[in-house]
mmCIF file of C-alpha atoms in Angstrom:
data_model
loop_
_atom_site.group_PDB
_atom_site.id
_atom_site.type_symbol
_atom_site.label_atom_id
_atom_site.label_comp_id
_atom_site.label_asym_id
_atom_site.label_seq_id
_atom_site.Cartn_x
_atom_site.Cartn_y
_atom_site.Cartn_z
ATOM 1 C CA UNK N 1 113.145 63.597 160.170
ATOM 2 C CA UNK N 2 114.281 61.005 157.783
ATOM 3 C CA UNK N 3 115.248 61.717 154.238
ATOM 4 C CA UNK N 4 112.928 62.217 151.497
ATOM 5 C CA UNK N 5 110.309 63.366 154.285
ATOM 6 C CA UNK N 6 106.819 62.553 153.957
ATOM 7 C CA UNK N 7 103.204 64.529 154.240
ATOM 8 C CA UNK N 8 102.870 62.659 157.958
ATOM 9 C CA UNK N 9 105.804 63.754 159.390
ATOM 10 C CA UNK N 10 104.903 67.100 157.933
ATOM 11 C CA UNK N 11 101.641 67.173 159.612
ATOM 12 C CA UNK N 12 102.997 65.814 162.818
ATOM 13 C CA UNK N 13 104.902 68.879 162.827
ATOM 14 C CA UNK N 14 101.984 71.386 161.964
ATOM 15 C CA UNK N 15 100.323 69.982 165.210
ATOM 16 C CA UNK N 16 103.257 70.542 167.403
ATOM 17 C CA UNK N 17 103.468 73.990 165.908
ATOM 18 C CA UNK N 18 100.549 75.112 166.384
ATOM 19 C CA UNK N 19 100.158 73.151 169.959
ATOM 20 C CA UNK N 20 102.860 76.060 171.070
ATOM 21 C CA UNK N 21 102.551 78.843 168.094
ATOM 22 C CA UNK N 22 106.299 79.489 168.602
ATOM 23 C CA UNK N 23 107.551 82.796 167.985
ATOM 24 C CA UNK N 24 110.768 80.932 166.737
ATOM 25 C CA UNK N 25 111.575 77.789 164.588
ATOM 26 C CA UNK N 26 114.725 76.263 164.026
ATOM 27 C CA UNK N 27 115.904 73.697 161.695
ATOM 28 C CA UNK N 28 118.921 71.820 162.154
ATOM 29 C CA UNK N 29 120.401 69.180 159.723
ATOM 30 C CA UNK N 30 120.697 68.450 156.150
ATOM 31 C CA UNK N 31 118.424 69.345 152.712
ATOM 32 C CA UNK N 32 115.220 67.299 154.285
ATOM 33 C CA UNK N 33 115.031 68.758 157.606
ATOM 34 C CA UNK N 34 115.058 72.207 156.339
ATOM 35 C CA UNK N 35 112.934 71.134 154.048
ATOM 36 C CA UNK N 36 110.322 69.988 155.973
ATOM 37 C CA UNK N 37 110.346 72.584 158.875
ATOM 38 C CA UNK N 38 109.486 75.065 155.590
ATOM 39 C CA UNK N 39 106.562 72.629 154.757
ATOM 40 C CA UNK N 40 105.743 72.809 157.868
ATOM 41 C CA UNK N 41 105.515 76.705 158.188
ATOM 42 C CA UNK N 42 103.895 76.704 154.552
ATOM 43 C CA UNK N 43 100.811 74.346 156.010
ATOM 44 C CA UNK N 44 100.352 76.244 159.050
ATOM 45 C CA UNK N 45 100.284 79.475 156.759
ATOM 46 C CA UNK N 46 97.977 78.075 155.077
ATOM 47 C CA UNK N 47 95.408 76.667 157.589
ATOM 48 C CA UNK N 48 95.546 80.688 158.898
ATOM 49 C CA UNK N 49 94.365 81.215 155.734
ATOM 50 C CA UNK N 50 91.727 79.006 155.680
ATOM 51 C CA UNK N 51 90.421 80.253 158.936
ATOM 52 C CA UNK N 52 90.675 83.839 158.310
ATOM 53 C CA UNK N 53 93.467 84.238 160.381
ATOM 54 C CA UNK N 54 96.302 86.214 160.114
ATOM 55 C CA UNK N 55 100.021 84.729 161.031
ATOM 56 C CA UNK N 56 102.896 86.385 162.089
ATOM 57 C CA UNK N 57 105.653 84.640 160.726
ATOM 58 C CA UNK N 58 108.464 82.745 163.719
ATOM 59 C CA UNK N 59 111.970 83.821 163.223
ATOM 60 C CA UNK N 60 113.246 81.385 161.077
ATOM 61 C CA UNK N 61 116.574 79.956 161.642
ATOM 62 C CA UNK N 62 118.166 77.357 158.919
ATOM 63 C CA UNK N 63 121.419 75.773 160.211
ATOM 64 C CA UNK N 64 122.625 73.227 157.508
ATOM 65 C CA UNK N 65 124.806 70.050 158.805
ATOM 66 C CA UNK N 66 125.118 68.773 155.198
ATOM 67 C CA UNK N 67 126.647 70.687 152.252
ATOM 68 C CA UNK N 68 124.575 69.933 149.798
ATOM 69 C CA UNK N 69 121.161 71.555 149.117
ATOM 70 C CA UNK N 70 121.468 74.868 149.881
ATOM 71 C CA UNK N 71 117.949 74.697 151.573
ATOM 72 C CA UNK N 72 118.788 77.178 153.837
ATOM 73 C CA UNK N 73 118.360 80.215 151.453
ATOM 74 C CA UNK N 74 116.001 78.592 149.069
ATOM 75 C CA UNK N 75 112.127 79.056 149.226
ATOM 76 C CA UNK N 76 112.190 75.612 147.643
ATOM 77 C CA UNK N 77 110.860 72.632 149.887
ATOM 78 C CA UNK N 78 110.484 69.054 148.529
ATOM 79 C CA UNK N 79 108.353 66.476 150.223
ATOM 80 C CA UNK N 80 107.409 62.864 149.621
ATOM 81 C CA UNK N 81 103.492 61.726 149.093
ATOM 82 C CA UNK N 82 102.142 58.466 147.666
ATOM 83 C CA UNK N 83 105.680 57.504 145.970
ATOM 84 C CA UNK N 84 106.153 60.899 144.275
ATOM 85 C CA UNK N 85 108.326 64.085 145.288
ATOM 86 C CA UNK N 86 106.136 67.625 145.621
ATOM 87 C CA UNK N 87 107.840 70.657 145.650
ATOM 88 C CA UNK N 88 106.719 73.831 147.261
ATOM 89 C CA UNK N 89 108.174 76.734 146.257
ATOM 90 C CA UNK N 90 106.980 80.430 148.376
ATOM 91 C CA UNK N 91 108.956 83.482 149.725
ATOM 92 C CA UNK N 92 106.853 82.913 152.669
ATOM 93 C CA UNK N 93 109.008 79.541 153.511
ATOM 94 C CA UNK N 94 112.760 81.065 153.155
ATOM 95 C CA UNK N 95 114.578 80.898 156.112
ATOM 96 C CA UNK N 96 115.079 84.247 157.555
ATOM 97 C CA UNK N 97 118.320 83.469 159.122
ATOM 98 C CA UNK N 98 121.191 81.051 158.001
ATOM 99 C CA UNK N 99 123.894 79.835 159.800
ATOM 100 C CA UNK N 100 126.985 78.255 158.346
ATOM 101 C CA UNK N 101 129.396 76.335 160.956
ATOM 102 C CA UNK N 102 131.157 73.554 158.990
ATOM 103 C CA UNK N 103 131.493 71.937 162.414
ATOM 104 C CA UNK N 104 128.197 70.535 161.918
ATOM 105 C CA UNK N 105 129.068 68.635 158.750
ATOM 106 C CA UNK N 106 132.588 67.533 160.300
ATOM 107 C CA UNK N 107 131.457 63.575 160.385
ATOM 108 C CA UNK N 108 129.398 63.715 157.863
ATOM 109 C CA UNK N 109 130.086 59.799 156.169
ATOM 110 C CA UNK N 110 132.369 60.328 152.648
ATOM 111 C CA UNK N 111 129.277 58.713 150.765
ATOM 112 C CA UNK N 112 127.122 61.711 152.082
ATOM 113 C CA UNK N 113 129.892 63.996 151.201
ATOM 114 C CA UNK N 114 129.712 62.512 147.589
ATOM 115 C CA UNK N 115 126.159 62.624 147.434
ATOM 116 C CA UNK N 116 125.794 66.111 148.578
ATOM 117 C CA UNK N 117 128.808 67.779 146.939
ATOM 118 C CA UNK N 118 127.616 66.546 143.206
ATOM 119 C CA UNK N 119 124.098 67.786 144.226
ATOM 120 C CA UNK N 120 125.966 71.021 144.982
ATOM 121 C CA UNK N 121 127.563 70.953 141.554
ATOM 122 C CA UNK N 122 124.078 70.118 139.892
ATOM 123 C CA UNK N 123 122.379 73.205 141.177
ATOM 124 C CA UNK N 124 125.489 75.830 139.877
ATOM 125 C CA UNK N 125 125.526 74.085 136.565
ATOM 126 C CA UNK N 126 121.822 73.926 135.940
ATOM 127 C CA UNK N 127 121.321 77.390 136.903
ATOM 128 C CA UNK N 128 124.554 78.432 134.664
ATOM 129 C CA UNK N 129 122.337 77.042 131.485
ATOM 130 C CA UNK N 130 118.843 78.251 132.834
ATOM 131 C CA UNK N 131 116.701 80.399 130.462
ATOM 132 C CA UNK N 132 116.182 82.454 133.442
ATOM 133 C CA UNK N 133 119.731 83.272 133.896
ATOM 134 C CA UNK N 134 121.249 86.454 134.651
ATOM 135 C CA UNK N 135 124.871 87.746 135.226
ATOM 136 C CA UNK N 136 124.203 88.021 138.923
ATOM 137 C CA UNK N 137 123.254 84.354 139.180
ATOM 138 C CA UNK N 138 126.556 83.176 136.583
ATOM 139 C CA UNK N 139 128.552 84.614 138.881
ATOM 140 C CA UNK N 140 127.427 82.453 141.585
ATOM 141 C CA UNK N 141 127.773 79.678 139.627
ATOM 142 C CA UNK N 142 130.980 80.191 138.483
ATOM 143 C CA UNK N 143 132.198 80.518 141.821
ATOM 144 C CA UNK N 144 130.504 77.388 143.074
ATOM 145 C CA UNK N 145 131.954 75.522 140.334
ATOM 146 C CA UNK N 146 135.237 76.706 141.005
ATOM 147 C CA UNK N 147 135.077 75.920 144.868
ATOM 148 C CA UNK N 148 133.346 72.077 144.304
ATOM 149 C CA UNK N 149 135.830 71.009 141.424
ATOM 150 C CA UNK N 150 138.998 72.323 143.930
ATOM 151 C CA UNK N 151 137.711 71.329 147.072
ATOM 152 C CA UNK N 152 135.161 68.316 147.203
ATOM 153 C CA UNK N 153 137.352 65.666 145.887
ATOM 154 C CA UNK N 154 139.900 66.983 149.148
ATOM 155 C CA UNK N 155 136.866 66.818 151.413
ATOM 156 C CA UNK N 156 136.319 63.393 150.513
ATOM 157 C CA UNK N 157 139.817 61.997 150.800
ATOM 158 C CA UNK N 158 140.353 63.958 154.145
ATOM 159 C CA UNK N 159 136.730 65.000 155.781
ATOM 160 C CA UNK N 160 139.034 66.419 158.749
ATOM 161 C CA UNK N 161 140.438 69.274 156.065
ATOM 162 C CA UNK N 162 139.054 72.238 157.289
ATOM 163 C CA UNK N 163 139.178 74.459 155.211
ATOM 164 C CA UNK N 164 138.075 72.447 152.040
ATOM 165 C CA UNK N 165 135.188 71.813 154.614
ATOM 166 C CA UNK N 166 134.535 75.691 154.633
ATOM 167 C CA UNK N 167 134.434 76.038 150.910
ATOM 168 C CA UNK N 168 132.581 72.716 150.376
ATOM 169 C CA UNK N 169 129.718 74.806 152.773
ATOM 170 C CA UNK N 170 130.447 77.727 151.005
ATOM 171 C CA UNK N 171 129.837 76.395 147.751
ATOM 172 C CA UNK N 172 126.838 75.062 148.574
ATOM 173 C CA UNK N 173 124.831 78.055 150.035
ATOM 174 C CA UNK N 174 126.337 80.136 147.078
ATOM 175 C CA UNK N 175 124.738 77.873 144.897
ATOM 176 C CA UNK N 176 121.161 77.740 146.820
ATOM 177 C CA UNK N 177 121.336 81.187 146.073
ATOM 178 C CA UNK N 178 122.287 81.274 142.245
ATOM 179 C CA UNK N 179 119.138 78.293 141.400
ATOM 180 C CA UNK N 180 116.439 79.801 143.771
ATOM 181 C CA UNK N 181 116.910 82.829 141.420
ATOM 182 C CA UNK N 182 117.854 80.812 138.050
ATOM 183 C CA UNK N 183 115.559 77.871 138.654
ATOM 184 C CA UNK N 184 117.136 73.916 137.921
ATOM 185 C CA UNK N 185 116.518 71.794 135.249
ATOM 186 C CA UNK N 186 116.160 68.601 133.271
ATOM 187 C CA UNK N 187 118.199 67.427 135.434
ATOM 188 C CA UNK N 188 116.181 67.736 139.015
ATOM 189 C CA UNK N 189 112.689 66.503 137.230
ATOM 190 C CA UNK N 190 114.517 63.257 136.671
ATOM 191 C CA UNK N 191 116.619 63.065 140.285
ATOM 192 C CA UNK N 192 112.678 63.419 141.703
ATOM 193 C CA UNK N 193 111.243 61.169 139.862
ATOM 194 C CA UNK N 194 113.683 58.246 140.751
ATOM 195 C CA UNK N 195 114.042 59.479 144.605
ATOM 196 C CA UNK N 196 110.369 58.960 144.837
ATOM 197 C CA UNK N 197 110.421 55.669 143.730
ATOM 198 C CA UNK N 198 113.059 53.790 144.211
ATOM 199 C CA UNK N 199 114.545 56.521 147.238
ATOM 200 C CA UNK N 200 117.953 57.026 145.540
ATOM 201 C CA UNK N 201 120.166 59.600 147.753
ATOM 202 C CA UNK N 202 119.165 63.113 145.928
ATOM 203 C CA UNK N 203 122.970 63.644 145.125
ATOM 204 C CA UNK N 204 123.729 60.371 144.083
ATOM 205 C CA UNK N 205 120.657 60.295 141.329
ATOM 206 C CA UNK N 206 121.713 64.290 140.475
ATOM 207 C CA UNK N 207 125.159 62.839 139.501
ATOM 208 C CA UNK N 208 124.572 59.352 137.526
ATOM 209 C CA UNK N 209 122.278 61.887 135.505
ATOM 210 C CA UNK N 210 124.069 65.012 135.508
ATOM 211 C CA UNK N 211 126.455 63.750 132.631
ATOM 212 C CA UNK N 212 123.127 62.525 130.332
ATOM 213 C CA UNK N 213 121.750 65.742 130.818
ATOM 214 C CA UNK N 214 124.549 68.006 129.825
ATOM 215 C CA UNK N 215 124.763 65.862 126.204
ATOM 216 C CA UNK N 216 121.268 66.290 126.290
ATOM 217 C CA UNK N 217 121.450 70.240 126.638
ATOM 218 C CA UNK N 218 124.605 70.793 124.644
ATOM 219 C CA UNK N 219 122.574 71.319 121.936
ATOM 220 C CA UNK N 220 121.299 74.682 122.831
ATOM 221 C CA UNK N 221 123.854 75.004 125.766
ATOM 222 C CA UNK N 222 126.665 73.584 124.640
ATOM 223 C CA UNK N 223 128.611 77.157 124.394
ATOM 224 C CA UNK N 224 127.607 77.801 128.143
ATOM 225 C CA UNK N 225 129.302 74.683 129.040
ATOM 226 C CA UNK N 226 132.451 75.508 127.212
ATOM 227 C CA UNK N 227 133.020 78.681 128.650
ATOM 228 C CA UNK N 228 132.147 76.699 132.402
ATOM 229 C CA UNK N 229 134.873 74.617 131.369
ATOM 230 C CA UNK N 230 137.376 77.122 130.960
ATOM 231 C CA UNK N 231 136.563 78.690 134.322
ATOM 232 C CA UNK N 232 137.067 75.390 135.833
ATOM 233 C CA UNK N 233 140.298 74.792 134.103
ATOM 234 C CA UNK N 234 139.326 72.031 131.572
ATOM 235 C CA UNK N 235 140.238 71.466 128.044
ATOM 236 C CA UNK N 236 138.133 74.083 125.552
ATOM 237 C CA UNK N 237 139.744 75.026 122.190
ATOM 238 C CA UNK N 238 135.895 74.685 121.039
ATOM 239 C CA UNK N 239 132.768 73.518 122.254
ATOM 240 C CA UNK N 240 132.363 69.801 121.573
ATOM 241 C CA UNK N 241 135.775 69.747 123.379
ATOM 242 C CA UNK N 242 134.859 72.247 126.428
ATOM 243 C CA UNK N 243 131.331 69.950 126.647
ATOM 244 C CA UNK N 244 132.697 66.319 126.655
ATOM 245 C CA UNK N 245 135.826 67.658 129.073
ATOM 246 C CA UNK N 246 133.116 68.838 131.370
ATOM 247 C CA UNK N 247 130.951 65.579 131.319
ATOM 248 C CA UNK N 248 134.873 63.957 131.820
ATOM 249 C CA UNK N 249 135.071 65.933 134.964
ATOM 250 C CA UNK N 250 131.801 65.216 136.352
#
């Protein structure tokens, strides 16, 4: 799978399935190859549909090797078609198993790292200003906040420190968690849009964005970001402060 999968390797992969109708499916890797084994399991859902058919769902197994997406307890998918980004988004496709072994992201490149950490950072602060909200996902996003702004930068200057490793991984399942029950934002739409043209690393476009977007929602948000920053540690005697010390930060 490369990244930003498209519909053919997608339907490459419903043939396969259903050449074996496995009873078990396993997805191994970062944010697109969860991604599209869930596309996959959507489409095949879906032909059993069309045919009348009824489909008993594979054990689904989501083992992440980047720290990033949180795609392995999301029933988000996002695949590529004719230059634009599609995302599914069904119970049907959430993984029912996830395994987190920061061994698999242990030489992951520091650019990935980067990438994937902001993107990590992008889904706990989006959700954190979501209409959709609720104290069960804030807490989640607190906490992902917290681990990404003590650990990522330590992960990046030493990808051999294990335990910032652990809460890097941590952080970013916690956070899968919080948006797939907050929803993103203004933030994501845009990310899409230029990954599907111009196939800027998810994470990267998240965080040249992220910054734009929290000025942008400051307006109505801008209290929500203050009391972020405070959690976080960051300068917040009001909100204009608490806001432009969090853009600072990012």
């Amino acid at each position: 799978v490369k990244p930003d999968p498209d519909v053919n390797v997608v339907a490459a992969g419903v043939e396969a399935y259903e050449s074996c109708n496995a009873d078990l499916l396993v997805a191994l890797g970062g944010g697109s190859v969860i991604d599209t084994a869930k596309a996959i399991l959507y489409f095949v859902w879906e032909r059993h549909k069309a045919r009348g058919e009824k489909l008993e769902k594979p054990c689904f197994v989501a083992i992440p090797s980047t720290s990033g997406t949180g795609s392995e307890v999301t029933n988000f998918s996002v695949i590529s078609a004719k230059g634009a980004k599609n995302v599914l988004i069904d119970e049907f496709i959430a993984p029912d198993v996830a395994l987190l072994d920061s061994t698999c992201i242990r030489n992951v490149p520091k650019a990935v790292i980067a990438d994937t950490g902001m993107d990590v950072l992008v889904h706990a602060l989006e959700a954190y200003v979501s209409k959709d909200a609720t104290d069960f996902t804030d807490a989640l996003a607190e906490k992902t906040a917290e681990l990404i702004f003590a650990h990522l930068k330590k992960l990046y200057d030493d990808p051999a420190n294990d335990n910032a490793r652990d809460r890097v991984q941590n952080a970013s399942c916690i956070a899968g968690v919080a948006f797939t029950n907050a929803n993103l934002g203004i933030t994501h739409s845009m990310a899409h849009a230029l990954g599907g043209q111009f196939h800027v690393p998810h994470g990267l476009a998240n965080a040249v964005l992220l910054p734009y977007a929290i000025r942008f929602n400051s307006f109505d948000a801008g209290v929500r970001y203050r009391e972020l920053a405070r959690i976080v540690g960051l300068p917040h005697s009001n909100v204009e402060e608490g806001t432009s010390a969090l853009i600072g930060a990012v």
